[in-house]
Coordinates of C-alpha atoms in Angstrom, one line a residue:
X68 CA 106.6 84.1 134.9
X69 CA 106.0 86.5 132.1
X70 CA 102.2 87.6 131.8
X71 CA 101.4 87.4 127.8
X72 CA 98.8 90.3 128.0
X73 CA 101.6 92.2 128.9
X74 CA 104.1 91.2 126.4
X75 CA 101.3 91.8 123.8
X76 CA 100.5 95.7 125.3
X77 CA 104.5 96.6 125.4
X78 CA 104.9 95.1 122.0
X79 CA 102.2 97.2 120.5
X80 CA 103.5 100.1 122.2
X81 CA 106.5 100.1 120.6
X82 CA 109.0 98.8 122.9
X83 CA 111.8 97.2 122.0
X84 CA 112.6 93.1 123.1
X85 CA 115.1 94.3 126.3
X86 CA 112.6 96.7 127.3
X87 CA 109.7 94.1 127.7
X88 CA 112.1 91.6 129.4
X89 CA 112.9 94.4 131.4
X90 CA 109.2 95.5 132.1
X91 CA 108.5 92.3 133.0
X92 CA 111.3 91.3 135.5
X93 CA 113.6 89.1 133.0
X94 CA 116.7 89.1 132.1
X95 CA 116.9 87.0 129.3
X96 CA 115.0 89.3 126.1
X97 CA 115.0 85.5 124.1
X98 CA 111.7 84.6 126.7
X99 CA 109.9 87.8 124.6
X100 CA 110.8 86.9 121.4
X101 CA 109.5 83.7 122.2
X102 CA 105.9 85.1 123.9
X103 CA 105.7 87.6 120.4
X104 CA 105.6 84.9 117.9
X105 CA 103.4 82.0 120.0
X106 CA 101.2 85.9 120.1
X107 CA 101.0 85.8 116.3
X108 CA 100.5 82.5 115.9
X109 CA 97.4 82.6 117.7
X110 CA 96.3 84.9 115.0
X111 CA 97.3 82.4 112.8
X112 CA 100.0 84.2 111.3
X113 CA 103.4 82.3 110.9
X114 CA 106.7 83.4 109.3
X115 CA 107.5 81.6 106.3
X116 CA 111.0 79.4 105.8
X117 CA 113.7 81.7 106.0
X118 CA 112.0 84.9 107.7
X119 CA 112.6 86.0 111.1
X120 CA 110.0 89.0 111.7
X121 CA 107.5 89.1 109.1
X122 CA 104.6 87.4 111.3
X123 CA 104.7 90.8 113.4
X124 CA 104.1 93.0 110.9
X125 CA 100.9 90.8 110.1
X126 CA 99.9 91.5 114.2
X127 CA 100.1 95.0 113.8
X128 CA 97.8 96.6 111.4
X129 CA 94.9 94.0 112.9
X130 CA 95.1 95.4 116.2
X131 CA 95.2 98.9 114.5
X132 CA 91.9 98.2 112.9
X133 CA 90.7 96.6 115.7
X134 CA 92.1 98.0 118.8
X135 CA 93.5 101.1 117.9
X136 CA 93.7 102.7 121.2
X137 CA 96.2 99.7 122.0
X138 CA 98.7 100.8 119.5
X139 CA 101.0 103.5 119.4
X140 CA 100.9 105.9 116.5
X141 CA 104.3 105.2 115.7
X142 CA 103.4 102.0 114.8
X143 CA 100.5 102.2 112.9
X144 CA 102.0 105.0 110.9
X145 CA 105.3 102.6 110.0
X146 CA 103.2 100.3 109.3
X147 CA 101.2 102.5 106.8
X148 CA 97.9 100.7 107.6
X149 CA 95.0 101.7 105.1
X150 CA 91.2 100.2 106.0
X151 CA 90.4 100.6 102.6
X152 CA 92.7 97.6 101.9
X153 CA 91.2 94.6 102.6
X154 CA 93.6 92.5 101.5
X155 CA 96.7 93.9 103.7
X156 CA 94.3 93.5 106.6
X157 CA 95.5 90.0 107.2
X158 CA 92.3 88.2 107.8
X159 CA 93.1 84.2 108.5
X160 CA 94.6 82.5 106.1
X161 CA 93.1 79.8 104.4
X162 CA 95.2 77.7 101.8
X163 CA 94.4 76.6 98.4
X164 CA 96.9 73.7 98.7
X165 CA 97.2 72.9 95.0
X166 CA 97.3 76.8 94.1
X167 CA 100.1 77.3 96.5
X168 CA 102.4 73.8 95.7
X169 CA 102.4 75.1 91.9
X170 CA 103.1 78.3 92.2
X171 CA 106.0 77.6 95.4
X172 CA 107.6 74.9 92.3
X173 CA 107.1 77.7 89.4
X174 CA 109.1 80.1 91.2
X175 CA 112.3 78.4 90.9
X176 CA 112.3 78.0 87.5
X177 CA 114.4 79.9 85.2
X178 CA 112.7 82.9 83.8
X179 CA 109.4 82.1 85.3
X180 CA 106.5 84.1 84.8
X181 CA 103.4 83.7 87.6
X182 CA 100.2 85.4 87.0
X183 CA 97.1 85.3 90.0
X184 CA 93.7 87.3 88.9
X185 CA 90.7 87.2 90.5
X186 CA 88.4 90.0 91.3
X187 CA 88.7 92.3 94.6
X188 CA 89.3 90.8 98.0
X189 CA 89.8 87.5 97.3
X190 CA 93.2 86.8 98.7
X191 CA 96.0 87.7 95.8
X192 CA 98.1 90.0 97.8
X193 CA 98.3 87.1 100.3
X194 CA 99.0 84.3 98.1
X195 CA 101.8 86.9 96.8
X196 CA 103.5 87.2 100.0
X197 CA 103.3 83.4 100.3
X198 CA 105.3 83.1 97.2
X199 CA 107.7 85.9 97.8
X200 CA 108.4 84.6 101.4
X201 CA 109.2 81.0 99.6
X202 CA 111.9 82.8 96.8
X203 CA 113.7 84.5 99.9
X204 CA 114.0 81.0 101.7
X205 CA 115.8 80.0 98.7
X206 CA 118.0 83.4 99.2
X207 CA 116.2 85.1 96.1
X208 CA 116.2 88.8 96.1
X209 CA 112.4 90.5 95.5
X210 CA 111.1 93.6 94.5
X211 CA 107.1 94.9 94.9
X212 CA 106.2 97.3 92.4
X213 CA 102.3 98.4 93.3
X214 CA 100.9 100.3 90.1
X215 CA 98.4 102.0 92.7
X216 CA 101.3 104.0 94.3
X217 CA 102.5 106.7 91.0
X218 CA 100.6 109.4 90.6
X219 CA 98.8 110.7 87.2
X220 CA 101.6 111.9 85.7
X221 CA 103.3 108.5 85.4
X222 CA 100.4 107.3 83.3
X223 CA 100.2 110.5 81.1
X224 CA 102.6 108.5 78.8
X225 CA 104.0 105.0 77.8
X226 CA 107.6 106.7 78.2
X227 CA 106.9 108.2 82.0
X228 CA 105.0 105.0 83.1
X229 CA 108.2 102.7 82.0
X230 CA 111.0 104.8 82.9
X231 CA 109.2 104.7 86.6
X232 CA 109.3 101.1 86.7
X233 CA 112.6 101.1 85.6
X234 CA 113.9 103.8 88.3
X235 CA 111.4 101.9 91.1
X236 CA 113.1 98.3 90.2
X237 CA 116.7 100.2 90.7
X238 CA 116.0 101.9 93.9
X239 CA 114.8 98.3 95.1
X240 CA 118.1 96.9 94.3
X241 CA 120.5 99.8 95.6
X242 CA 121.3 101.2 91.8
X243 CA 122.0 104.5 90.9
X244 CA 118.7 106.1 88.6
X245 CA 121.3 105.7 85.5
X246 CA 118.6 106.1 82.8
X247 CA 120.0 109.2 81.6
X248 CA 122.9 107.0 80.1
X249 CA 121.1 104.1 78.9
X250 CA 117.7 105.7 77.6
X251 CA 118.0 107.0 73.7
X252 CA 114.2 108.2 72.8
X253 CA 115.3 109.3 69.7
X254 CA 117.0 106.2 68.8
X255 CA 114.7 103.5 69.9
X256 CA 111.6 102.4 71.5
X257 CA 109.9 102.9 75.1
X258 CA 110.4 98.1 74.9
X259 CA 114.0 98.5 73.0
X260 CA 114.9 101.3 75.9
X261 CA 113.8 99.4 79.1
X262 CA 115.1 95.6 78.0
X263 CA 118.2 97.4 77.3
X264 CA 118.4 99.0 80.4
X265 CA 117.2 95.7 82.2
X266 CA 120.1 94.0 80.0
X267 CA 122.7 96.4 80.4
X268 CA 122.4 97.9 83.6
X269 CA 119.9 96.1 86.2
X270 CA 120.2 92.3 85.4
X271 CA 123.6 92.7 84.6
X272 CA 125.8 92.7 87.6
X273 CA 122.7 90.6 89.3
X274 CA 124.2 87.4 91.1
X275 CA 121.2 85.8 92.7
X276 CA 117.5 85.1 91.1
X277 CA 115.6 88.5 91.4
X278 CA 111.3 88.1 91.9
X279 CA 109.8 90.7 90.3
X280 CA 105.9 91.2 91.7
X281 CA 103.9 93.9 90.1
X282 CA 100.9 94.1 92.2
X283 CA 97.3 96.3 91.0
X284 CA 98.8 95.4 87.3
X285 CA 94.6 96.3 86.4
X286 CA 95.7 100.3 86.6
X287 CA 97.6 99.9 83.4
X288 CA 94.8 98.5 81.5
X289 CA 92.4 100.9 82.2
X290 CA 95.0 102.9 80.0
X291 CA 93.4 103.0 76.9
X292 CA 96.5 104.1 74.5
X293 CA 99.1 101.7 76.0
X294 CA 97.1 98.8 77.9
X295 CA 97.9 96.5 74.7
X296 CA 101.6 97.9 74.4
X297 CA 102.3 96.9 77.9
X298 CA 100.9 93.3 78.2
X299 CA 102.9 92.7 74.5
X300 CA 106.2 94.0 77.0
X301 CA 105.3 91.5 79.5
X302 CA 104.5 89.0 77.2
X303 CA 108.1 89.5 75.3
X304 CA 109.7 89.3 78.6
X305 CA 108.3 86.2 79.2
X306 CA 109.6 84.5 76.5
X307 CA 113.5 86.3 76.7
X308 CA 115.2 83.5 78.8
X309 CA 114.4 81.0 75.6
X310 CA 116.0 83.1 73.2
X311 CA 119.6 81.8 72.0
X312 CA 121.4 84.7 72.5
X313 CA 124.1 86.5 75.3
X314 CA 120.9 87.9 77.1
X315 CA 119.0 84.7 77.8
X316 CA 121.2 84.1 81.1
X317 CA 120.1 87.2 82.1
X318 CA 116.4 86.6 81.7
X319 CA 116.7 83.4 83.2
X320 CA 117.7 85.3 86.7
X321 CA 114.2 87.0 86.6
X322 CA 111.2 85.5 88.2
X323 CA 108.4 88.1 87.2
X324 CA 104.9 87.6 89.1
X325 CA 101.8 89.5 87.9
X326 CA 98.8 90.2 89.6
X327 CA 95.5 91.8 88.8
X328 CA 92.1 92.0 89.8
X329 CA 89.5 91.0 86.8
X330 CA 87.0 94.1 88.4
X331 CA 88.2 96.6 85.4
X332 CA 87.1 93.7 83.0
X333 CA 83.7 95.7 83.0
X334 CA 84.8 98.8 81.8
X335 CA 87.0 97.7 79.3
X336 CA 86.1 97.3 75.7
X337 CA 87.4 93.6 75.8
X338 CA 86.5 90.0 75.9
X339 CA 89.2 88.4 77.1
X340 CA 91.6 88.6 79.1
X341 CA 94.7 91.4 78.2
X342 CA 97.6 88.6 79.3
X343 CA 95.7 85.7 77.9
X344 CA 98.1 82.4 77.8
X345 CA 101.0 84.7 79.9
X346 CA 102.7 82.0 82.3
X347 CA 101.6 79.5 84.8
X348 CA 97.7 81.6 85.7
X349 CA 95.9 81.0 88.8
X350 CA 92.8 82.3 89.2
X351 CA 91.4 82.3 92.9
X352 CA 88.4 81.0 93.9
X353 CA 85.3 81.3 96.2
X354 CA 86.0 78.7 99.5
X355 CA 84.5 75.5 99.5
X356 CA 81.7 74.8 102.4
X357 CA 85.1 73.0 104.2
X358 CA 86.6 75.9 104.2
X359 CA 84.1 78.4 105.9
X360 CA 83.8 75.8 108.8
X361 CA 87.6 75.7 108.8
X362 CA 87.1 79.5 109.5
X363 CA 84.2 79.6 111.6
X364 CA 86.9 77.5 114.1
X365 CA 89.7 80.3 113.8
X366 CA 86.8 82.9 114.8
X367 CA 85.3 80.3 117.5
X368 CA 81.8 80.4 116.0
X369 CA 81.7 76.9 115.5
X370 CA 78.9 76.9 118.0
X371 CA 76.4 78.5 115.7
X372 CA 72.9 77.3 114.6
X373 CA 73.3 74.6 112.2
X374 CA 70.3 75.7 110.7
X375 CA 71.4 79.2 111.0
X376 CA 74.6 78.4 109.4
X377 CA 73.0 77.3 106.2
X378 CA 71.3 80.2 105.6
X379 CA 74.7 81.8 106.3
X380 CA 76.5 80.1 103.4
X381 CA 73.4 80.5 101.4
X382 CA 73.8 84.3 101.7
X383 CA 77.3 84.4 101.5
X384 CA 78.6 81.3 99.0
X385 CA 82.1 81.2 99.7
X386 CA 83.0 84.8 98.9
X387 CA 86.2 84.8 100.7
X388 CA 85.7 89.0 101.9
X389 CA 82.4 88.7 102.6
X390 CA 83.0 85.7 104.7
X391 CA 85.4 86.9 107.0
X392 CA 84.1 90.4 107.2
X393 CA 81.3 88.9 108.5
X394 CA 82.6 86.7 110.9
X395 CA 84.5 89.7 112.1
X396 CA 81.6 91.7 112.2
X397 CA 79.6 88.8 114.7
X398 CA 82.7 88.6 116.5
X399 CA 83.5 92.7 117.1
X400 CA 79.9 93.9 117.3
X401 CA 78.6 90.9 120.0
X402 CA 75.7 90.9 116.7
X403 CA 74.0 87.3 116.0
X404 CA 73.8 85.9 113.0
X405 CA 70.2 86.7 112.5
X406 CA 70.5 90.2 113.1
X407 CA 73.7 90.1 110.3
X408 CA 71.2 88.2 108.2
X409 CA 68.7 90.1 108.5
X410 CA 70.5 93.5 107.4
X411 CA 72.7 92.5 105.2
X412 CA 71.0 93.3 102.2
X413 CA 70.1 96.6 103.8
X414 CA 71.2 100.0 103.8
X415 CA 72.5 99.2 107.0
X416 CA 74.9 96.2 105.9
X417 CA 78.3 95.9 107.5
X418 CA 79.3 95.4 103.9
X419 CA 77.3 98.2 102.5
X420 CA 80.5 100.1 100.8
X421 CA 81.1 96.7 99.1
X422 CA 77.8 96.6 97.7
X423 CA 77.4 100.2 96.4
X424 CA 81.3 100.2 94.7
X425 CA 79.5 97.1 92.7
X426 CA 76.4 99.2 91.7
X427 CA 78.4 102.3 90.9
X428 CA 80.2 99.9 88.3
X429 CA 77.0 98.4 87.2
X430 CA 75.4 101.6 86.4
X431 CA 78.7 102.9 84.1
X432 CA 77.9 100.3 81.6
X433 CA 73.8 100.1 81.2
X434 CA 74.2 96.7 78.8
X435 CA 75.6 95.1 81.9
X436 CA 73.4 96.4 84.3
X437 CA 70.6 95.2 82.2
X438 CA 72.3 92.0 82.1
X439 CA 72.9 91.5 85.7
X440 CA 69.6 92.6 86.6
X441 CA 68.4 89.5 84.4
X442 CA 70.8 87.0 86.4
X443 CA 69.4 88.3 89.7
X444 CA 65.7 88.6 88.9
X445 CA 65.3 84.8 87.7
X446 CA 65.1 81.7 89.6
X447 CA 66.7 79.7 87.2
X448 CA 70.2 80.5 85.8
X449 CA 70.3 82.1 83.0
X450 CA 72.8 82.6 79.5
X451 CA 73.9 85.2 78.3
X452 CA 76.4 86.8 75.4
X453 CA 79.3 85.8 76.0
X454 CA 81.1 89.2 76.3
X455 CA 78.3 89.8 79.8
X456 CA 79.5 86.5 80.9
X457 CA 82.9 87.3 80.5
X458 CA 82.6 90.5 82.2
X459 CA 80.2 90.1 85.3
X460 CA 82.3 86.9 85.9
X461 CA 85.3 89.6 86.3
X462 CA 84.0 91.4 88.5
X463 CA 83.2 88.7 90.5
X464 CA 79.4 89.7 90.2
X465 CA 78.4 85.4 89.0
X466 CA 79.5 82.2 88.7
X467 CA 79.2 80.2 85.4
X468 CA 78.2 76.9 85.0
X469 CA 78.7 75.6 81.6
X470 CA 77.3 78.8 79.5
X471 CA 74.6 79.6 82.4
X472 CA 75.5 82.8 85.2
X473 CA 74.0 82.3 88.5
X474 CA 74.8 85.3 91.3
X475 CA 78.0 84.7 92.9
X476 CA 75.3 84.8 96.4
X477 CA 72.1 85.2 97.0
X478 CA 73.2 88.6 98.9
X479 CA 74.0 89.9 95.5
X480 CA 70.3 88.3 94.5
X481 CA 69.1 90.3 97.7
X482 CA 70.9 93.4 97.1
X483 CA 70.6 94.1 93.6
X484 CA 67.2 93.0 92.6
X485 CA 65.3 96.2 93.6
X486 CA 68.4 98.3 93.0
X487 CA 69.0 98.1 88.7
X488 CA 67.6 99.0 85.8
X489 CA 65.7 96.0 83.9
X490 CA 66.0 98.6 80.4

């Protein structure tokens, strides 16, 4: 009988399926493939319709984090794990049933335009996957563009910044970079020069719906001298598959999803949002009390102090990062909750680098930070203008209730309190 810890060690070595079955005395490699995925699925991760090995690529970069020494460097370089991003670390997964069923329907729709913000660590590169994962199980083709990845000189114009996206989309799809031949800049327009070369050359030939996910879509608009022009591109291409003309069969083949986080709301001299009224919009939010139990049973802590507890969800809300980092932090560092309690306000917080990325932002804009140091100072909620409200509600630092802002958690009351300016 194969041993599971054993499977799991070969697998996160490296080896192969035969090589396992062969490790372990068995001649049939079907027995490991089987072992692997009831593995992952004890991690609650689970391959969507259609997919065969996506779950595993989930298993890898947790044990990287966590167990390190158990992986082989092979792996963890393929796999091109970063801890700095939370949301690749594939914490559990917990559903926002409604969120998901609306977005799963709006990707098979002609021309469809999906757009999830939220502010950091709040699950939208895992809700993206979700929805990619359901496009392939119809046999749609995807490609990720992740503004994060070009360097400076992309942004140093309009003109580099599209032509990337166009060159990145025709890698994706196994076309030949043919901008040279379609791109006239002194003819027309960066928007007249990429439609045409999505019209002409990329959607052209295209048989099969194409998802188009631009991920970290928050670099551009901290581009002051194109931030506008770009959202007007995506919001023309949103409406091309409604057009009467020869290219609206064309349009109607792209599914484009958006996401952003709402954090660079703060430094922006706006008050709403850039993509305002741009497709079907989810915004994600904080888990309901349901929820955290739901996930205090994936981390088996449902044997914590009810009491205790409270004052848990009192410190925490339903921040979905700080909720799991926490219960990964009780379960990896053998802490109890009163001890995490007790520092996490502290210098000495697990979540620490969190909490000073939030007052570094704070302190850019002093009008905000004055602000905030008003929401977290008072008992009682408290109302501000409504471009603060609009702002510290993007960066996920309150909730609003009606026109009143509240901290998104009394760690954020804890934290900040002694930490900003009141002038």
């Amino acid at each position: 009988m194969i041993n599971r810890g054993q499977v799991l060690k070969l697998f996160l070595q490296g080896k192969s399926e035969e090589a396992i079955a062969k490790s372990c005395g068995v001649s049939n490699s079907s027995s490991v493939r089987h072992h692997i995925s009831n593995i992952c699925e004890l991690f609650g991760f689970k391959n969507e319709p259609g997919e065969r090995f996506r779950q595993r690529d989930q298993l890898i970069p947790l044990f990287a984090k966590y167990k390190r020494e158990l992986v082989s460097d092979k792996l963890i370089k393929a796999s091109e794990f970063s801890c700095d991003d939370r949301e690749e670390v594939n914490f559990y997964y917990v559903e926002r049933h409604s969120i998901e069923s609306e977005c799963y329907e709006k990707i098979l729709e002609p021309g469809a335009v999906i757009r999830i913000k939220a502010p950091k660590y709040t699950g939208k590169t895992s809700l993206l996957k979700r929805i990619i994962g359901r496009a392939k199980s119809h046999n749609y083709q995807a490609v990720t563009l992740d503004f994060t990845k070009p360097s400076s000189r992309v942004f140093s114009s309009y003109e580099e910044l599209l032509k990337w996206l166009c060159k990145e989309v025709g890698k994706d799809l196994g076309l030949e970079n043919k901008l040279a031949e379609y791109w006239d800049s002194d003819e027309f327009d960066e928007h007249t020069n990429t439609q045409t070369y999505f019209e002409d050359y990329l959607l052209k030939n295209q048989t099969q719906p194409l998802v188009l996910a631009f991920k970290n879509v928050d670099r551009v608009f901290e581009q002051e001298s194109f931030r506008i022009d770009f959202c007007e591109l995506l919001r023309c291409w949103s409406q091309l598959h409604l057009e009467g003309n020869q290219f609206a069969e064309l349009w109607k083949k792209l599914r484009l999803i958006i996401v952003h986080s709402t954090n660079v709301y703060g430094s922006l001299d706006i008050n709403c949002s850039p993509l305002s009224g741009v497709g079907l919009t989810k915004t994600l939010l904080d888990f309901t009390p349901d929820q955290v139990d739901y996930l205090a049973n994936c981390y088996q802590l449902q044997g914590l102090n009810s009491d205790i507890f409270k004052q848990f969800r009192k410190i925490f809300g339903g921040h979905p990062y700080l909720i799991q980092e926490a219960f990964v932090f009780l379960q990896k560092e053998q802490c109890s909750l009163d001890r995490l309690l007790e520092i996490a306000a502290t210098e000495a917080s697990p979540f620490i680098n969190h909490l000073r990325q939030l007052l570094g932002e704070l302190r850019k804009n002093p009008q905000l930070e004055t602000a905030y140091y008003q929401v977290v100072n008072e008992t009682q909620p408290v109302r501000l203008d409504t471009n603060a409200t609009f702002k510290l509600q993007g960066m996920g630092l309150v909730v609003v209730d009606l026109n009143d802002c509240l901290p998104r958690c009394d760690l954020y009351r804890q934290y900040f309190s002694d930490r900003l300016n009141p002038n």
